[in-house]
Short mmCIF file of C-alpha atoms in Angstrom, two decimals:
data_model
loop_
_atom_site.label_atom_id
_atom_site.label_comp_id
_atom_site.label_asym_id
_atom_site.label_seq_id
_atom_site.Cartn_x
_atom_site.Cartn_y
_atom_site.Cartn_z
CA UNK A 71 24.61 29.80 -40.00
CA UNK A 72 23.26 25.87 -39.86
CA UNK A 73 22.26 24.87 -43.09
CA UNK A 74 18.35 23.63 -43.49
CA UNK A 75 17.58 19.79 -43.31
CA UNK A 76 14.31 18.54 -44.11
CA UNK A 77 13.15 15.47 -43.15
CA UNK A 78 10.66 13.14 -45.20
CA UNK A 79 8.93 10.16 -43.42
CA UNK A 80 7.66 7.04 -45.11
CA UNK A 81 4.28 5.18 -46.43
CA UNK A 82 1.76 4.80 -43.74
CA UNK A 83 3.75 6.67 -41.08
CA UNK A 84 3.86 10.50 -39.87
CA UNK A 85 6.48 13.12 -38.75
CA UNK A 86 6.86 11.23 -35.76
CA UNK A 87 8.99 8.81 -37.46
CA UNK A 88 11.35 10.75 -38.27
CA UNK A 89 11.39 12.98 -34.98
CA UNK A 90 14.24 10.84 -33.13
CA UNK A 91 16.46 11.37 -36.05
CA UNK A 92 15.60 15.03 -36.13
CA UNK A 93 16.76 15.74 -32.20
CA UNK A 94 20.14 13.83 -33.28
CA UNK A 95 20.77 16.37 -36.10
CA UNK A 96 19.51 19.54 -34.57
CA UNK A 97 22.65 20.18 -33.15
CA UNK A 98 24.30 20.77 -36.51
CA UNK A 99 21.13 21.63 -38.77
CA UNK A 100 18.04 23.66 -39.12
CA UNK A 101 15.99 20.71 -39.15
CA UNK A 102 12.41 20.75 -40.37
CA UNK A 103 9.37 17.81 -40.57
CA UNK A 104 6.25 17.44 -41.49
CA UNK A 105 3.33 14.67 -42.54
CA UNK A 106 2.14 14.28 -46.09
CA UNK A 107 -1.33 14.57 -46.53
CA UNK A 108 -3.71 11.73 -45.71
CA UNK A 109 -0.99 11.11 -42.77
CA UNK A 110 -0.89 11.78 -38.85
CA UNK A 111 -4.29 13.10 -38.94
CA UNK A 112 -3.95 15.42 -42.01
CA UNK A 113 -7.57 15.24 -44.07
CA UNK A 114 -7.25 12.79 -46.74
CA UNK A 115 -8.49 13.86 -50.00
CA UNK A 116 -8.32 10.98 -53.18
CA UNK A 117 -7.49 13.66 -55.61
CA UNK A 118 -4.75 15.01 -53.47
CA UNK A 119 -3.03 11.53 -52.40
CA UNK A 120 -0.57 10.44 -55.42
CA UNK A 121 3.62 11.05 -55.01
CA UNK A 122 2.94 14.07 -57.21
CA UNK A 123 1.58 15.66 -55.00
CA UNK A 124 3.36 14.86 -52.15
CA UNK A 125 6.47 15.91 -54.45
CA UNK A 126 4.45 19.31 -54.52
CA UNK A 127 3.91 19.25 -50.78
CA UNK A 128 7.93 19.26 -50.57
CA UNK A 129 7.71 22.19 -52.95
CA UNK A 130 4.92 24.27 -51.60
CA UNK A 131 6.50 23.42 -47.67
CA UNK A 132 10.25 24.83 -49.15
CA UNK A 133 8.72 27.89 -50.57
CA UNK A 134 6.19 28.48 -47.58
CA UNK A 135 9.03 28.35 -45.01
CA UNK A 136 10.98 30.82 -46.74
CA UNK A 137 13.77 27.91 -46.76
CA UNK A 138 16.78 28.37 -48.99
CA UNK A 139 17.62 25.30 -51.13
CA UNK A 140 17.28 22.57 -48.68
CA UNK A 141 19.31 19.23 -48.01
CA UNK A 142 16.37 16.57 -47.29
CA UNK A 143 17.04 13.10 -45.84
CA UNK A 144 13.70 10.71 -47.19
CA UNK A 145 13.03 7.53 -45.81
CA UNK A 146 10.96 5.04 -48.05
CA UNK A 147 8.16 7.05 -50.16
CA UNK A 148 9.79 10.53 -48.19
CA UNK A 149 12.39 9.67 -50.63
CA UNK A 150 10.72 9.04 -54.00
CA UNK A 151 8.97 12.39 -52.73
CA UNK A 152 11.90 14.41 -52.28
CA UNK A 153 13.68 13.08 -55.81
CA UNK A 154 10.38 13.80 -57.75
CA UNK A 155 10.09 17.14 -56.28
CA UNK A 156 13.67 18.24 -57.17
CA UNK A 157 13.15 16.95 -60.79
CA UNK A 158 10.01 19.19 -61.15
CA UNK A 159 11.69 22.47 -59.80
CA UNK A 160 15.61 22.19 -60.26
CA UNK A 161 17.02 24.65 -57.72
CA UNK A 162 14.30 23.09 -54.49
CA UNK A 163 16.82 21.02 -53.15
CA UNK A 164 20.25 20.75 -52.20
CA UNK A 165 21.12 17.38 -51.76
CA UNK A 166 19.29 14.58 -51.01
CA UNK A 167 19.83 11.29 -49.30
CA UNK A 168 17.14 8.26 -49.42
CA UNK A 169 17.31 5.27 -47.39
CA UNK A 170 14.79 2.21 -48.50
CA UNK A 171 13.33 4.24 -51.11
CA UNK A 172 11.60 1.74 -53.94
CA UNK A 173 12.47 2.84 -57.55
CA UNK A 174 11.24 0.02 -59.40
CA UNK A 175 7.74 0.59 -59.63
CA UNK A 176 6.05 -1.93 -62.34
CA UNK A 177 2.39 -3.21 -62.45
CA UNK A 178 3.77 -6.28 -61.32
CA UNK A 179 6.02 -4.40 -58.14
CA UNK A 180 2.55 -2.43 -56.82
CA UNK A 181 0.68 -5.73 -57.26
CA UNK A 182 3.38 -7.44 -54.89
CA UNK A 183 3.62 -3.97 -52.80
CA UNK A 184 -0.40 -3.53 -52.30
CA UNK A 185 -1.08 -7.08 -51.24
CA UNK A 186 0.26 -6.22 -47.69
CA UNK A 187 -2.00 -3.61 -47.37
CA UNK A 188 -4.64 -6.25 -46.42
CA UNK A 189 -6.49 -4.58 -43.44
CA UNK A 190 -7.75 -8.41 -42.29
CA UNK A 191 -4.34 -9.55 -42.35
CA UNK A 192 -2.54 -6.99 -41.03
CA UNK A 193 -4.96 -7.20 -37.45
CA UNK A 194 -3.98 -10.91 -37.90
CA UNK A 195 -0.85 -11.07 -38.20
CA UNK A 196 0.38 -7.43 -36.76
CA UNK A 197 -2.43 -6.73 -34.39
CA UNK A 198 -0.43 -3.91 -32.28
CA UNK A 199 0.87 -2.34 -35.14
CA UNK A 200 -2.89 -2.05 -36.39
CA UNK A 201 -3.45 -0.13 -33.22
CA UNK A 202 -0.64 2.16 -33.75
CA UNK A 203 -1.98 3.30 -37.77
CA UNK A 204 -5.29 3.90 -36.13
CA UNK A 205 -4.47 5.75 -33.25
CA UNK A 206 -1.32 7.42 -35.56
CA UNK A 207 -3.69 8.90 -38.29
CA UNK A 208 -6.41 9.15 -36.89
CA UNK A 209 -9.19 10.52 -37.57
CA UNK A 210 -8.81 9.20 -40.89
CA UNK A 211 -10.33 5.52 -40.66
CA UNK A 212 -7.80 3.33 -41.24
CA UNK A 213 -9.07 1.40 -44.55
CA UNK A 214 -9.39 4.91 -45.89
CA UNK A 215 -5.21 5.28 -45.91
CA UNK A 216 -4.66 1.66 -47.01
CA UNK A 217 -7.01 2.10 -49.99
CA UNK A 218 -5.62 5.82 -50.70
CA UNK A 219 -1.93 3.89 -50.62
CA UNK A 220 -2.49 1.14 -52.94
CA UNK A 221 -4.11 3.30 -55.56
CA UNK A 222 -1.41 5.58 -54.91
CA UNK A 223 0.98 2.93 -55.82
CA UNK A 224 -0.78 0.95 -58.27
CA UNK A 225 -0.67 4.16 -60.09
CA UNK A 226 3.20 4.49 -59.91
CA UNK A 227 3.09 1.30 -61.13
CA UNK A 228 1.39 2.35 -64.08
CA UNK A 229 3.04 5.53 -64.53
CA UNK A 230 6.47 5.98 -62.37
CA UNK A 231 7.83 9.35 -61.76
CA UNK A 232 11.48 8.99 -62.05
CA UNK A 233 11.89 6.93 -64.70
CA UNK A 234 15.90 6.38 -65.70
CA UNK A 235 14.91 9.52 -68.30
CA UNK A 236 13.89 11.64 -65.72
CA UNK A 237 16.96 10.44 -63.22
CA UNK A 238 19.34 11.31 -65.59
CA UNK A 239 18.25 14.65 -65.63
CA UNK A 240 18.58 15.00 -61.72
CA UNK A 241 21.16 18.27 -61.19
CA UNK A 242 21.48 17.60 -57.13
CA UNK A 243 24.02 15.50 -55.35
CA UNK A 244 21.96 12.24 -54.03
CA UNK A 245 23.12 9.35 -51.87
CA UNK A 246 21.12 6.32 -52.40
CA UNK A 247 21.39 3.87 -48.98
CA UNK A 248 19.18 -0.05 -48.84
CA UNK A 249 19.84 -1.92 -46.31
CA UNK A 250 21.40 -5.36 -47.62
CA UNK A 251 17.94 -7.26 -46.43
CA UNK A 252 15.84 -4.69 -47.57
CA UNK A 253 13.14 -6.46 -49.63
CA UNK A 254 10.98 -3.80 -50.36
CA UNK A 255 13.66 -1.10 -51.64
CA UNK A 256 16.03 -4.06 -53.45
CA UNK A 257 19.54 -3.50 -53.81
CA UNK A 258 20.04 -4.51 -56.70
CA UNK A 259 17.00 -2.54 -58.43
CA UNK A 260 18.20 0.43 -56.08
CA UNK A 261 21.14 0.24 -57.49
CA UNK A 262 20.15 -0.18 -60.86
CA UNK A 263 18.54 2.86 -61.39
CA UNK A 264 21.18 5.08 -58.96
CA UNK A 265 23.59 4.22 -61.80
CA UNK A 266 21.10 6.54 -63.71
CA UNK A 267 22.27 9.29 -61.69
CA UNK A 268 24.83 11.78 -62.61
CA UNK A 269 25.70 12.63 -59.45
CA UNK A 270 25.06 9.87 -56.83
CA UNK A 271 26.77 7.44 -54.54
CA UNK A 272 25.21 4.53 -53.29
CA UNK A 273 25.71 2.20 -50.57
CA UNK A 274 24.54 -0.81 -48.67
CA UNK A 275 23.97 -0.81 -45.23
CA UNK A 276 24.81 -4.49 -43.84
CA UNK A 277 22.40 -6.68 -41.88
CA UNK A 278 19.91 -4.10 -42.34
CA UNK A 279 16.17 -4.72 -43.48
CA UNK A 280 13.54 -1.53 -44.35
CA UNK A 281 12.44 -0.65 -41.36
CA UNK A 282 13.42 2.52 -39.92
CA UNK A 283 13.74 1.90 -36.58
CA UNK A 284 15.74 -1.33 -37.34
CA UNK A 285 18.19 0.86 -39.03
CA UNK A 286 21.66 1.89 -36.98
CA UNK A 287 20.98 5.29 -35.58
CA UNK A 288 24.57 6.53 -35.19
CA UNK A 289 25.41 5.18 -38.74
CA UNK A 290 22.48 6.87 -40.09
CA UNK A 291 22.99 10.54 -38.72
CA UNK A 292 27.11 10.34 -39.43
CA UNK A 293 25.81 9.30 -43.09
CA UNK A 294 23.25 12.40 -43.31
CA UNK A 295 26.13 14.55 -42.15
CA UNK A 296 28.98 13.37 -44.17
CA UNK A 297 27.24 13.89 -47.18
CA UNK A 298 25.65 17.25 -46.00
CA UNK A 299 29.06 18.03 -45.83
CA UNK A 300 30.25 16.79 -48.84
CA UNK A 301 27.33 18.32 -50.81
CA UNK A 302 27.55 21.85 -49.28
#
C-alpha cells in the first residue's frame, strides 16, 4: 500500500504550486494538496489567517481525509505549517521535510519580510507576477492577502510558534533543506534552529535561491523520497 504524502505550498501561492511536484511523486505516494485559507480563492477571514491556524488546517485536513499519520513535504510557510501542526498533536505526522522554510521570526525579521509586500512596488517592479496573485486568488482582492500576510507575520514576529523550546520537543523525523542563496529562509538561521531538533538532518542545496520553481526538480523529488524512505 503507498504511503500518504501531503503537500504544503507557500506564502502568497496556492495548491497549484505544488501540483508539478505532486504528478512526479504520485507514482510512489498517495499524494494529497490543498490551499490554506485566504489562498487560491478560499474566503479570507482576519480571524482565521495566522500559521495557527493554518497548522490546524493541516490537522483538521489529516483527520477529515481519514489519512493515517502522514509524511508532508512544506515549501516556505507550508513548512512552518506542517512543523507547528505536528508539535500541537504529536502522532499527525510522519515525517516532514521543509525546503525555504523561515524559522527566525523576530520583530525585526517580519519588519524586513513585510516590506516586500508593497502592493505599489510589487506592480512596479514585478508587474506580471502582480497579474498572476490576482488572477491566482482571486476573488479575494489582492491588497486584502498582502495585508492578511504581513499581520500574519508581524505577529510571528511577535510571538513565533516553534521556538527552540517547542523544536526540541518535536517527536517526528524532519529534514530541513535552504537553498545556499536563499535569503529569505537563511542557512545559517535554518540551521541554527534545526540543531534544535532531535531528530533532523539538514542540508544545503547549492546555487539555489527560495523560489520554488528555481529549485532542481529531480533533486527535490529523490530528496522527498529518500527520506520517506528513511523515515518509514
Amino acid at each position: 500500500m503507498k504511503q500518504s504524502l501531503l503537500l504544503l505550498h507557500g506564502a502568497l501561492a496556492c495548491e497549484a504550486q505544488v501540483k508539478p511536484l505532486a504528478r512526479e511523486l504520485s507514482a510512489h505516494y498517495n499524494v494529497h494538496t490543498f490551499s490554506f485559507s485566504g489562498h487560491g480563492g478560499r474566503a479570507l477571514q482576519q480571524d482565521g489567517f495566522s500559521m495557527q491556524s493554518f497548522a490546524t488546517e493541516v490537522r483538521e485536513f489529516v483527520q477529515e481525509q481519514g489519512l493515517p499519520p502522514v509524511h508532508v513535504f512544506g515549501y516556505s510557510m507550508g513548512g512552518y505549517a506542517a512543523l507547528a501542526a505536528a508539535a500541537a498533536t504529536p502522532g499527525l505526522i510522519r515525517s516532514i521535510t521543509t525546503l525555504g522554510t523561515k524559522l527566525d521570526w523576530s520583530p525585526a525579521t517580519a519588519a524586513l519580510e513585510t516590506r516586500m509586500l508593497d502592493l505599489d512596488a510589487m506592480r512596479a517592479k514585478v508587474p506580471q507576477y502582480v497579474a498572476q496573485l490576482e488572477q491566482q486568488h482571486a476573488p479575494t482582492p489582492l491588497p486584502d492577502l498582502l495585508a492578511a500576510t504581513a499581520t500574519m507575520m508581524r505577529r510571528l514576529g511577535t510571538a513565533p510558534l516553534l521556538t527552540p523550546a517547542v523544536l526540541a520537543t518535536l517527536d517526528v523525523p524532519v529534514q530541513v533543506m535552504v537553498g545556499e542563496l536563499d535569503k529569505t529562509a537563511g542557512v545559517d538561521a535554518s540551521r541554527h534552529f534545526t540543531d534544535h531538533m532531535t531528530h533532523a538532518t539538514f542540508e544545503i542545496l547549492m546555487n539555489t535561491p527560495h523560489p520554488l520553481e528555481r529549485v532542481n526538480p529531480d533533486l527535490l523529488v529523490n530528496r522527498i523520497a529518500r527520506f520517506i524512505e528513511t523515515a518509514a
